[in-house]
Amino acid sequence: MRVKIIGSAAGGGFPQWNCNYRLSRSARSGMAGVHSRTQSSIAVSADGTGWVLFNASPDIGRQIAQTPELQPAADALLRSTPIRAVVLTNGDVDHVAGLLSLRERQPFAIYATAQVLATLAANSIFNVLDPAIVPRRILALTEELAICNADGQETGVVVDAFPVPGKIALYLEQRGDPSADFSSDTGDTIGVRISGAGSRAAVFYIPGCARIDAALRTRLADAACLLFDGTVYADDEMILAGVGQKTGARMGHIAMSGEAGSIAALVDVRIGRRVFVHINNTNPVLDESSAEHAAVRAAGWEIGSDGMEIEL
Ligand code: MLT
Ligand code: MN
């Protein structure tokens, strides 16, 4: 199985279009060791030909342009794609907006939880993907599912989806109550265990996660690879950077550092490769010369980048 990180940044990307923080400025100016990143998505292939996308980011056009494997093959039909299905891990803009760029009456399948499918159904703009051509299928939680193309043929990619602590999508939050708690444990945000049919080795993809509890630690034990929520290094980083009022926790994202952070929470869990993805444009690890980057690497984690490939 091949796994390609096609977008390693969080919502907004890196640099973010309107961000003048030092990191976005450094990326824009081409500073050494500060690399641009597109928004959150990975591509997985079991047979090296067909691909399953996990999340469809607003940058999907650029991601396809940068990834020959996702482009129509030279000998394929006049209109074709190697993308067989898209699996959504939540309804956030950075994970669903790219669906709109996959219009043009091209068959593929969409998989998501009932909540996320309800959000797509409630927003009529997604009808540019006619469900008669692009079927929408429920991703049942805690049940292994063979991901199929629009015609129901298996892709060879198998997914076991499970709820993780998270939050409803930002645009679904009811305005006017700044102290409201929008956290959710019931499938608004999911993680996925991805494997090839008949293979025991698995990659876990969890781009959004608010907390790591005992159940998640048990689930992750012996994973060949973990691609995990690396939105913020420190919980109060966006406030300290002066770009916003929200903590990582308020956004539904656990910090990398600190006693309650992901590095500490997973330190004694046996995992083959551990890679941070969904990295926000305020996260100092984006600068390869930073002390935070060094600390994360010393703790045994990799910093995901666009084009990074994991082979199982
Ligand atoms: C998130 O991961 O918190 C969201 O992508 C934020 C957003 O929608 O901008
Ligand atoms: Mn996001």
CSV table of N, CA, C and O in Angstrom, one decimal, residues 229-281:
chain,number,residue,atom,x,y,z
A,229,ASP,N,-2.9,14.8,14.1
A,229,ASP,CA,-3.2,16.3,14.3
A,229,ASP,C,-2.0,17.0,14.9
A,229,ASP,O,-1.6,16.9,16.0
A,230,GLY,N,-1.3,17.8,14.0
A,230,GLY,CA,-0.2,18.7,14.4
A,230,GLY,C,-0.6,20.2,14.3
A,230,GLY,O,0.3,21.0,14.0
A,231,THR,N,-1.8,20.5,14.5
A,231,THR,CA,-2.3,21.9,14.3
A,231,THR,C,-1.4,22.9,15.0
A,231,THR,O,-0.8,23.8,14.4
A,232,VAL,N,-1.3,22.7,16.4
A,232,VAL,CA,-0.5,23.7,17.1
A,232,VAL,C,0.6,23.0,18.0
A,232,VAL,O,0.4,21.9,18.4
A,233,TYR,N,1.7,23.7,18.2
A,233,TYR,CA,2.7,23.2,19.1
A,233,TYR,C,2.3,23.5,20.5
A,233,TYR,O,2.4,22.6,21.3
A,234,ALA,N,1.8,24.7,20.8
A,234,ALA,CA,1.4,25.0,22.2
A,234,ALA,C,-0.1,25.5,22.1
A,234,ALA,O,-0.5,26.1,21.1
A,235,ASP,N,-0.8,25.2,23.1
A,235,ASP,CA,-2.3,25.4,23.1
A,235,ASP,C,-2.6,26.9,22.9
A,235,ASP,O,-3.6,27.2,22.2
A,236,ASP,N,-1.8,27.8,23.5
A,236,ASP,CA,-2.1,29.2,23.4
A,236,ASP,C,-1.3,29.9,22.3
A,236,ASP,O,-1.2,31.2,22.2
A,237,GLU,N,-0.8,29.2,21.3
A,237,GLU,CA,0.1,29.7,20.3
A,237,GLU,C,-0.5,30.8,19.4
A,237,GLU,O,0.1,31.8,19.1
A,238,MET,N,-1.8,30.6,19.1
A,238,MET,CA,-2.4,31.6,18.2
A,238,MET,C,-2.6,32.9,18.9
A,238,MET,O,-2.5,34.0,18.3
A,239,ILE,N,-2.9,32.9,20.2
A,239,ILE,CA,-3.1,34.1,21.0
A,239,ILE,C,-1.8,34.8,21.1
A,239,ILE,O,-1.6,36.0,20.9
A,240,LEU,N,-0.7,34.0,21.5
A,240,LEU,CA,0.6,34.6,21.6
A,240,LEU,C,1.1,35.2,20.3
A,240,LEU,O,1.8,36.2,20.3
A,241,ALA,N,0.8,34.6,19.2
A,241,ALA,CA,1.2,35.1,17.9
A,241,ALA,C,0.4,36.4,17.5
A,241,ALA,O,0.8,37.1,16.6
A,242,GLY,N,-0.7,36.6,18.3
A,242,GLY,CA,-1.5,37.8,18.0
A,242,GLY,C,-2.4,37.7,16.8
A,242,GLY,O,-3.0,38.7,16.3
A,243,VAL,N,-2.6,36.5,16.3
A,243,VAL,CA,-3.5,36.3,15.1
A,243,VAL,C,-4.9,35.9,15.5
A,243,VAL,O,-5.8,35.8,14.6
A,244,GLY,N,-5.2,35.6,16.8
A,244,GLY,CA,-6.6,35.1,17.1
A,244,GLY,C,-6.8,35.0,18.6
A,244,GLY,O,-5.8,35.1,19.3
A,245,GLN,N,-8.0,34.7,19.0
A,245,GLN,CA,-8.4,34.6,20.4
A,245,GLN,C,-8.5,33.1,20.8
A,245,GLN,O,-8.7,32.9,22.0
A,246,LYS,N,-8.4,32.2,19.9
A,246,LYS,CA,-8.7,30.8,20.2
A,246,LYS,C,-7.5,30.0,20.6
A,246,LYS,O,-6.5,30.1,20.0
A,247,THR,N,-7.8,29.1,21.6
A,247,THR,CA,-6.8,28.1,21.9
A,247,THR,C,-6.9,26.9,21.0
A,247,THR,O,-8.0,26.8,20.3
A,248,GLY,N,-5.9,26.1,21.0
A,248,GLY,CA,-6.0,24.8,20.2
A,248,GLY,C,-7.2,24.0,20.7
A,248,GLY,O,-8.0,23.5,19.9
A,249,ALA,N,-7.4,23.9,22.0
A,249,ALA,CA,-8.5,23.2,22.6
A,249,ALA,C,-9.8,23.7,22.1
A,249,ALA,O,-10.7,22.9,21.8
A,250,ARG,N,-10.0,25.0,22.1
A,250,ARG,CA,-11.3,25.6,21.6
A,250,ARG,C,-11.6,25.2,20.2
A,250,ARG,O,-12.7,25.2,19.8
A,251,MET,N,-10.5,25.0,19.4
A,251,MET,CA,-10.7,24.6,18.0
A,251,MET,C,-10.8,23.1,17.8
A,251,MET,O,-11.0,22.6,16.7
A,252,GLY,N,-10.7,22.3,18.9
A,252,GLY,CA,-10.8,20.9,18.8
A,252,GLY,C,-9.5,20.2,18.5
A,252,GLY,O,-9.5,19.1,17.9
A,253,HIS,N,-8.4,20.9,18.8
A,253,HIS,CA,-7.1,20.3,18.4
A,253,HIS,C,-6.1,20.3,19.7
A,253,HIS,O,-5.9,21.3,20.3
A,254,ILE,N,-5.7,19.1,20.0
A,254,ILE,CA,-4.7,18.9,21.1
A,254,ILE,C,-3.4,19.5,20.6
A,254,ILE,O,-3.0,19.5,19.4
A,255,ALA,N,-2.6,20.1,21.6
A,255,ALA,CA,-1.3,20.6,21.2
A,255,ALA,C,-0.3,19.5,21.1
A,255,ALA,O,-0.5,18.4,21.7
A,256,MET,N,0.8,19.8,20.4
A,256,MET,CA,1.9,18.8,20.4
A,256,MET,C,2.6,18.7,21.8
A,256,MET,O,2.9,17.6,22.2
A,257,SER,N,2.9,19.9,22.3
A,257,SER,CA,3.8,19.9,23.5
A,257,SER,C,3.0,20.0,24.8
A,257,SER,O,1.7,20.1,24.8
A,258,GLY,N,3.7,19.9,25.9
A,258,GLY,CA,3.0,20.0,27.2
A,258,GLY,C,2.6,18.7,27.8
A,258,GLY,O,2.6,17.7,27.1
A,259,GLU,N,2.3,18.7,29.1
A,259,GLU,CA,2.0,17.4,29.8
A,259,GLU,C,0.7,16.8,29.2
A,259,GLU,O,0.6,15.5,29.2
A,260,ALA,N,-0.2,17.6,28.7
A,260,ALA,CA,-1.4,17.0,28.1
A,260,ALA,C,-1.3,16.9,26.6
A,260,ALA,O,-2.3,16.6,25.9
A,261,GLY,N,-0.2,17.2,26.1
A,261,GLY,CA,0.0,17.2,24.6
A,261,GLY,C,0.1,15.8,24.0
A,261,GLY,O,0.3,14.8,24.7
A,262,SER,N,0.1,15.8,22.7
A,262,SER,CA,0.1,14.5,22.0
A,262,SER,C,1.5,13.7,22.1
A,262,SER,O,1.5,12.5,22.2
A,263,ILE,N,2.6,14.5,22.1
A,263,ILE,CA,3.9,13.8,22.2
A,263,ILE,C,4.0,13.0,23.5
A,263,ILE,O,4.3,11.9,23.5
A,264,ALA,N,3.6,13.7,24.6
A,264,ALA,CA,3.6,13.0,25.9
A,264,ALA,C,2.6,11.9,26.0
A,264,ALA,O,2.9,10.8,26.5
A,265,ALA,N,1.4,12.1,25.5
A,265,ALA,CA,0.3,11.1,25.6
A,265,ALA,C,0.7,9.8,24.9
A,265,ALA,O,0.2,8.8,25.2
A,266,LEU,N,1.5,9.9,23.8
A,266,LEU,CA,1.8,8.7,23.0
A,266,LEU,C,3.2,8.2,23.2
A,266,LEU,O,3.6,7.3,22.5
A,267,VAL,N,3.9,8.8,24.2
A,267,VAL,CA,5.4,8.5,24.3
A,267,VAL,C,5.6,7.0,24.5
A,267,VAL,O,6.6,6.4,24.0
A,268,ASP,N,4.7,6.3,25.3
A,268,ASP,CA,5.0,4.9,25.5
A,268,ASP,C,4.1,3.9,24.7
A,268,ASP,O,3.9,2.8,25.1
A,269,VAL,N,3.5,4.5,23.6
A,269,VAL,CA,2.7,3.6,22.8
A,269,VAL,C,3.6,3.2,21.6
A,269,VAL,O,4.3,4.0,21.0
A,270,ARG,N,3.6,1.9,21.3
A,270,ARG,CA,4.5,1.3,20.2
A,270,ARG,C,3.9,1.7,18.9
A,270,ARG,O,2.8,1.2,18.5
A,271,ILE,N,4.5,2.6,18.2
A,271,ILE,CA,4.1,3.0,16.9
A,271,ILE,C,5.3,3.1,16.0
A,271,ILE,O,6.3,3.6,16.4
A,272,GLY,N,5.2,2.5,14.7
A,272,GLY,CA,6.3,2.5,13.8
A,272,GLY,C,6.9,3.9,13.5
A,272,GLY,O,7.9,4.3,13.9
A,273,ARG,N,6.1,4.6,12.7
A,273,ARG,CA,6.4,6.0,12.3
A,273,ARG,C,5.4,6.9,12.8
A,273,ARG,O,4.2,6.6,12.7
A,274,ARG,N,5.8,8.0,13.4
A,274,ARG,CA,4.8,9.0,13.9
A,274,ARG,C,5.0,10.3,13.2
A,274,ARG,O,6.1,10.9,13.2
A,275,VAL,N,4.0,10.8,12.5
A,275,VAL,CA,4.2,12.0,11.6
A,275,VAL,C,3.1,13.0,11.9
A,275,VAL,O,1.9,12.6,11.9
A,276,PHE,N,3.4,14.3,12.1
A,276,PHE,CA,2.4,15.3,12.3
A,276,PHE,C,1.9,15.8,10.9
A,276,PHE,O,2.7,16.1,10.0
A,277,VAL,N,0.6,16.0,10.8
A,277,VAL,CA,0.0,16.5,9.6
A,277,VAL,C,-1.0,17.6,10.1
A,277,VAL,O,-1.1,17.9,11.3
A,278,HIS,N,-1.7,18.3,9.2
A,278,HIS,CA,-2.7,19.3,9.6
A,278,HIS,C,-2.0,20.4,10.5
A,278,HIS,O,-2.4,20.7,11.6
A,279,ILE,N,-0.9,20.9,9.9
A,279,ILE,CA,-0.1,21.9,10.7
A,279,ILE,C,-0.5,23.3,10.4
A,279,ILE,O,-0.5,23.7,9.3
A,280,ASN,N,-0.8,24.0,11.5
A,280,ASN,CA,-1.3,25.4,11.3
A,280,ASN,C,-0.2,26.4,11.0
A,280,ASN,O,1.0,26.2,11.4
A,281,ASN,N,-0.5,27.5,10.4
A,281,ASN,CA,0.5,28.4,9.9
A,281,ASN,C,1.1,29.2,11.1
A,281,ASN,O,2.0,30.0,10.9
